[in-house]
Short mmCIF file of N, CA and C in Angstrom, two decimals:
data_model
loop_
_atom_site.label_atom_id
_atom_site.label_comp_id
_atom_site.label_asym_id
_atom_site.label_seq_id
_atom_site.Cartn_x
_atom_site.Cartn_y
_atom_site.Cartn_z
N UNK A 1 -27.71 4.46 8.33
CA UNK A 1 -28.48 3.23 8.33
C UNK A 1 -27.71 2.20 9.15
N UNK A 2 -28.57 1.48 9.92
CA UNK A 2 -28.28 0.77 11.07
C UNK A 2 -26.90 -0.57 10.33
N UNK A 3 -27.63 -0.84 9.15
CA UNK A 3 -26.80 -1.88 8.41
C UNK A 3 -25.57 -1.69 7.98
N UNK A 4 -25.23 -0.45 7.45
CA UNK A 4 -24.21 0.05 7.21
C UNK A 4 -23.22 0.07 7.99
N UNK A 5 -23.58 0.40 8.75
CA UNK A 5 -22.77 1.27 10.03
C UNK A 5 -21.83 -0.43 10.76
N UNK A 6 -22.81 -1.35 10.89
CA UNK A 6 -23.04 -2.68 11.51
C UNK A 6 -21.22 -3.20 10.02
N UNK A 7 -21.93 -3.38 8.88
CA UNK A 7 -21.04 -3.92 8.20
C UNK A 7 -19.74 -3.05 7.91
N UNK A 8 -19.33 -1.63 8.16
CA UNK A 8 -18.71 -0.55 8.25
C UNK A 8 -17.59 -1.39 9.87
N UNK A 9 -18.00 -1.79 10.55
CA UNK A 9 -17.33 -2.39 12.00
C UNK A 9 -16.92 -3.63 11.88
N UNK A 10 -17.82 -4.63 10.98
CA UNK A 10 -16.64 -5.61 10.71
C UNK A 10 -15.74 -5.67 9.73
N UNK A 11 -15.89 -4.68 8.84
CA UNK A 11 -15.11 -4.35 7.77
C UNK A 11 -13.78 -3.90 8.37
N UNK A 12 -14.20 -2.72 9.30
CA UNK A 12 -12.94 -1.89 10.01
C UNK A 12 -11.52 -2.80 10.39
N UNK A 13 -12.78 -3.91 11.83
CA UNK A 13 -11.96 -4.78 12.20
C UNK A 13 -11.27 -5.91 11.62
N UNK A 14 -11.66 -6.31 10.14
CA UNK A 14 -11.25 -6.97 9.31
C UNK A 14 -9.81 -6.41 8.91
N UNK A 15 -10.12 -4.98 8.20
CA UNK A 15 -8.64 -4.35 7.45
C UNK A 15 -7.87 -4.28 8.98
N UNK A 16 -8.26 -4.16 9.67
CA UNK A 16 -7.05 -3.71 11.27
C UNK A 16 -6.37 -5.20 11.57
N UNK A 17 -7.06 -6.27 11.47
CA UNK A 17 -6.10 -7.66 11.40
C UNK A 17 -5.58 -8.25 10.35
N UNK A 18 -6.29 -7.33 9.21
CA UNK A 18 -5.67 -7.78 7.71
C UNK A 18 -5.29 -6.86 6.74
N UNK A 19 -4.07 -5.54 7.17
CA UNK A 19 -4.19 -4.53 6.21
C UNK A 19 -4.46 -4.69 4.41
N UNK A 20 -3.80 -5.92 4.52
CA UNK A 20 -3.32 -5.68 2.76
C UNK A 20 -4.27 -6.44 2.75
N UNK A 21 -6.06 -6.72 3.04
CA UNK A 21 -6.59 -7.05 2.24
C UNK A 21 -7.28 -6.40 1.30
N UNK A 22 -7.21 -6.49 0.03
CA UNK A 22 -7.95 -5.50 -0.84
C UNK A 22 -8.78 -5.75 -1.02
N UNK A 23 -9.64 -6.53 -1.05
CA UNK A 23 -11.03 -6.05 -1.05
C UNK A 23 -11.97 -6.20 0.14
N UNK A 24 -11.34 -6.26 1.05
CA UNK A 24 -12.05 -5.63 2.13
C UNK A 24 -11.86 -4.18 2.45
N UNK A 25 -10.59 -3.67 1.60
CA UNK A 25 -10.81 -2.49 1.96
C UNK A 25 -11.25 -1.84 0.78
N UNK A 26 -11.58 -2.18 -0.51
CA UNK A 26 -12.59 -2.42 -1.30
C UNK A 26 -14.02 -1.94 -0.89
N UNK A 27 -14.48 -2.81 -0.22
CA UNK A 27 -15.90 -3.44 0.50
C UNK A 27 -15.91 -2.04 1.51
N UNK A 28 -15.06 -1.50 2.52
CA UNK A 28 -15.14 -1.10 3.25
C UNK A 28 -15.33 0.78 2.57
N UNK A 29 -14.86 0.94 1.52
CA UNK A 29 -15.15 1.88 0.86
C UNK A 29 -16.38 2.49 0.35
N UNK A 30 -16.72 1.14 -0.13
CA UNK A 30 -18.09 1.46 -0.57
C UNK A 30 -19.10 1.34 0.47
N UNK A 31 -19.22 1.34 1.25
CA UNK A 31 -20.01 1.06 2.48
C UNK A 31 -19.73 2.70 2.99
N UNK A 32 -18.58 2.71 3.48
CA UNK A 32 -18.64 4.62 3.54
C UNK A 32 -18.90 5.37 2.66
N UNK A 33 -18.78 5.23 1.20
CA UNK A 33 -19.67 6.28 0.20
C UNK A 33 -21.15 5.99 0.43
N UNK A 34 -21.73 4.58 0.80
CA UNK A 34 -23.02 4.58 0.72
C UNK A 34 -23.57 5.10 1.60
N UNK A 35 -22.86 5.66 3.19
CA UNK A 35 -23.22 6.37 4.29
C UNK A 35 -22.25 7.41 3.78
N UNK A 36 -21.57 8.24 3.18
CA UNK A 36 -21.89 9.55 2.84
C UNK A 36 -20.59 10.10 3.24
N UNK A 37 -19.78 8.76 3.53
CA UNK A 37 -18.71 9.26 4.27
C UNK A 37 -17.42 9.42 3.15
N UNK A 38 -17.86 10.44 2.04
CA UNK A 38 -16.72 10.45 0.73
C UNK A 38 -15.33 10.54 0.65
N UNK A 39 -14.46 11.49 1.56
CA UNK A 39 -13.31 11.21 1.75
C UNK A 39 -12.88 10.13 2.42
N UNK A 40 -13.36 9.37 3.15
CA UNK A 40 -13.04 8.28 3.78
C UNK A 40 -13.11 6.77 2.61
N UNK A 41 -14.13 6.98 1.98
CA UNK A 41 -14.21 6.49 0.79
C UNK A 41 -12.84 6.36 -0.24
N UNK A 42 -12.49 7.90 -0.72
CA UNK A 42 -11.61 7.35 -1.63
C UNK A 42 -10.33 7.13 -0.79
N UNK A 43 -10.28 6.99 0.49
CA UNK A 43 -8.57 6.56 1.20
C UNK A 43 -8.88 5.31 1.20
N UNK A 44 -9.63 4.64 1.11
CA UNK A 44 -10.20 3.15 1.07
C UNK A 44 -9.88 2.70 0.09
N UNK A 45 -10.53 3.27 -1.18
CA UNK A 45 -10.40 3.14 -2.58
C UNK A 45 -8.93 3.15 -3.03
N UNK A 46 -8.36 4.35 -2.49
CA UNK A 46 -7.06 4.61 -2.61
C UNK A 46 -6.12 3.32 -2.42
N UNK A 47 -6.03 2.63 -0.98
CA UNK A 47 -5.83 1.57 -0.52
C UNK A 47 -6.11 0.65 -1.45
N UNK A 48 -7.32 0.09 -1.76
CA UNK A 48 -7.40 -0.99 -2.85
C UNK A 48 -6.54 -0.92 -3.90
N UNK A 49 -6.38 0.07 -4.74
CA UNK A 49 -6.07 0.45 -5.62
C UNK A 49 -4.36 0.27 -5.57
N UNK A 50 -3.57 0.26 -5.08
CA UNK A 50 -2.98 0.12 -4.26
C UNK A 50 -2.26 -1.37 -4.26
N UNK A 51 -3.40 -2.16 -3.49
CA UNK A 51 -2.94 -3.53 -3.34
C UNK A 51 -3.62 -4.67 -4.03
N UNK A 52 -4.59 -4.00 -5.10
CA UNK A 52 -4.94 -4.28 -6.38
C UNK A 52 -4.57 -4.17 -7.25
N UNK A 53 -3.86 -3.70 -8.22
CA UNK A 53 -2.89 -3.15 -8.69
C UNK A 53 -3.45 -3.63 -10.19
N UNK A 54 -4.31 -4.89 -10.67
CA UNK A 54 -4.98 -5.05 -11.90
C UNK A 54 -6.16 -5.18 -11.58
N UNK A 55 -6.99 -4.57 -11.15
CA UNK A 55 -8.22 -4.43 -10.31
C UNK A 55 -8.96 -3.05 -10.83
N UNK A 56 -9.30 -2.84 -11.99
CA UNK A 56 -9.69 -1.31 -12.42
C UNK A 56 -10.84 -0.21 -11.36
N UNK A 57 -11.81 -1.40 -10.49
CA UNK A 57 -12.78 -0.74 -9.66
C UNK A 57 -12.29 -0.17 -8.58
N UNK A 58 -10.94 0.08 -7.97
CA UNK A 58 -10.68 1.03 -7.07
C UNK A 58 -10.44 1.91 -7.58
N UNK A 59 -10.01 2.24 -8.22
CA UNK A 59 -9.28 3.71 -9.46
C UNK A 59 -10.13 4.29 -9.72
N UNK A 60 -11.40 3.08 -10.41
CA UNK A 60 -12.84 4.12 -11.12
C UNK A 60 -12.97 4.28 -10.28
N UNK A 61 -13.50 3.63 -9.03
CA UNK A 61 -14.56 4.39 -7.85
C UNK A 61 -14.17 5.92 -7.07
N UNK A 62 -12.58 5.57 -7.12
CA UNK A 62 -11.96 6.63 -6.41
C UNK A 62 -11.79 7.89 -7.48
N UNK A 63 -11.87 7.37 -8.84
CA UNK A 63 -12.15 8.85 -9.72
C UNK A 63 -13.53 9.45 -9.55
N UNK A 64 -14.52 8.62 -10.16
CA UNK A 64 -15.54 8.90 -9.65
C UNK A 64 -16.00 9.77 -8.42
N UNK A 65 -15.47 9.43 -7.36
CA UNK A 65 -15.96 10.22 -6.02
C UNK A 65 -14.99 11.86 -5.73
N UNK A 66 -13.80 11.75 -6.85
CA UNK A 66 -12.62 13.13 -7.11
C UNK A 66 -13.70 13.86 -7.35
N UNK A 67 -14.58 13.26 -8.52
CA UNK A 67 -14.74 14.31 -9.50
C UNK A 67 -16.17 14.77 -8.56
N UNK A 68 -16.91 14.08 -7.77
CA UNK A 68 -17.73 14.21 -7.20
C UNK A 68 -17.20 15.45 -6.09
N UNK A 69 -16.34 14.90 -5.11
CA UNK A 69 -16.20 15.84 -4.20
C UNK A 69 -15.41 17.16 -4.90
N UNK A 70 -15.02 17.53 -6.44
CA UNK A 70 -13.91 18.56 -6.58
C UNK A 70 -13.23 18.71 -6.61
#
């Protein structure tokens, strides 16, 4: 989807001038699970999780999508 893909590019270029932001790379996660893109997803998730550190929705999301992909 055209939208995705669109908010998937400023997301990108967001975390590339701002690694440690977490929830853009948050944001940028879920935008690739919603286009299908699941491992890319939980390295995102992973990332949040990460530099979220009391933030429980990177952990769930990224369990969530374990148990999904296996």
């Amino acid at each position: 989807d055209r939208q995705h893909e669109a908010a998937a590019d400023v997301l990108e270029r967001l975390i590339k001038a701002e690694p440690h932001h977490a929830a853009g790379q948050f944001a940028l996660g879920a935008v690739y699970q919603k286009v299908g893109r699941l491992p890319d997803a939980v390295e995102r998730y992973q990332v949040a999780k990460a530099l979220a550190k009391h933030d429980p929705r990177p952990a769930f999301n990224r369990g969530a999508l374990l148990g999904v992909l296996g």
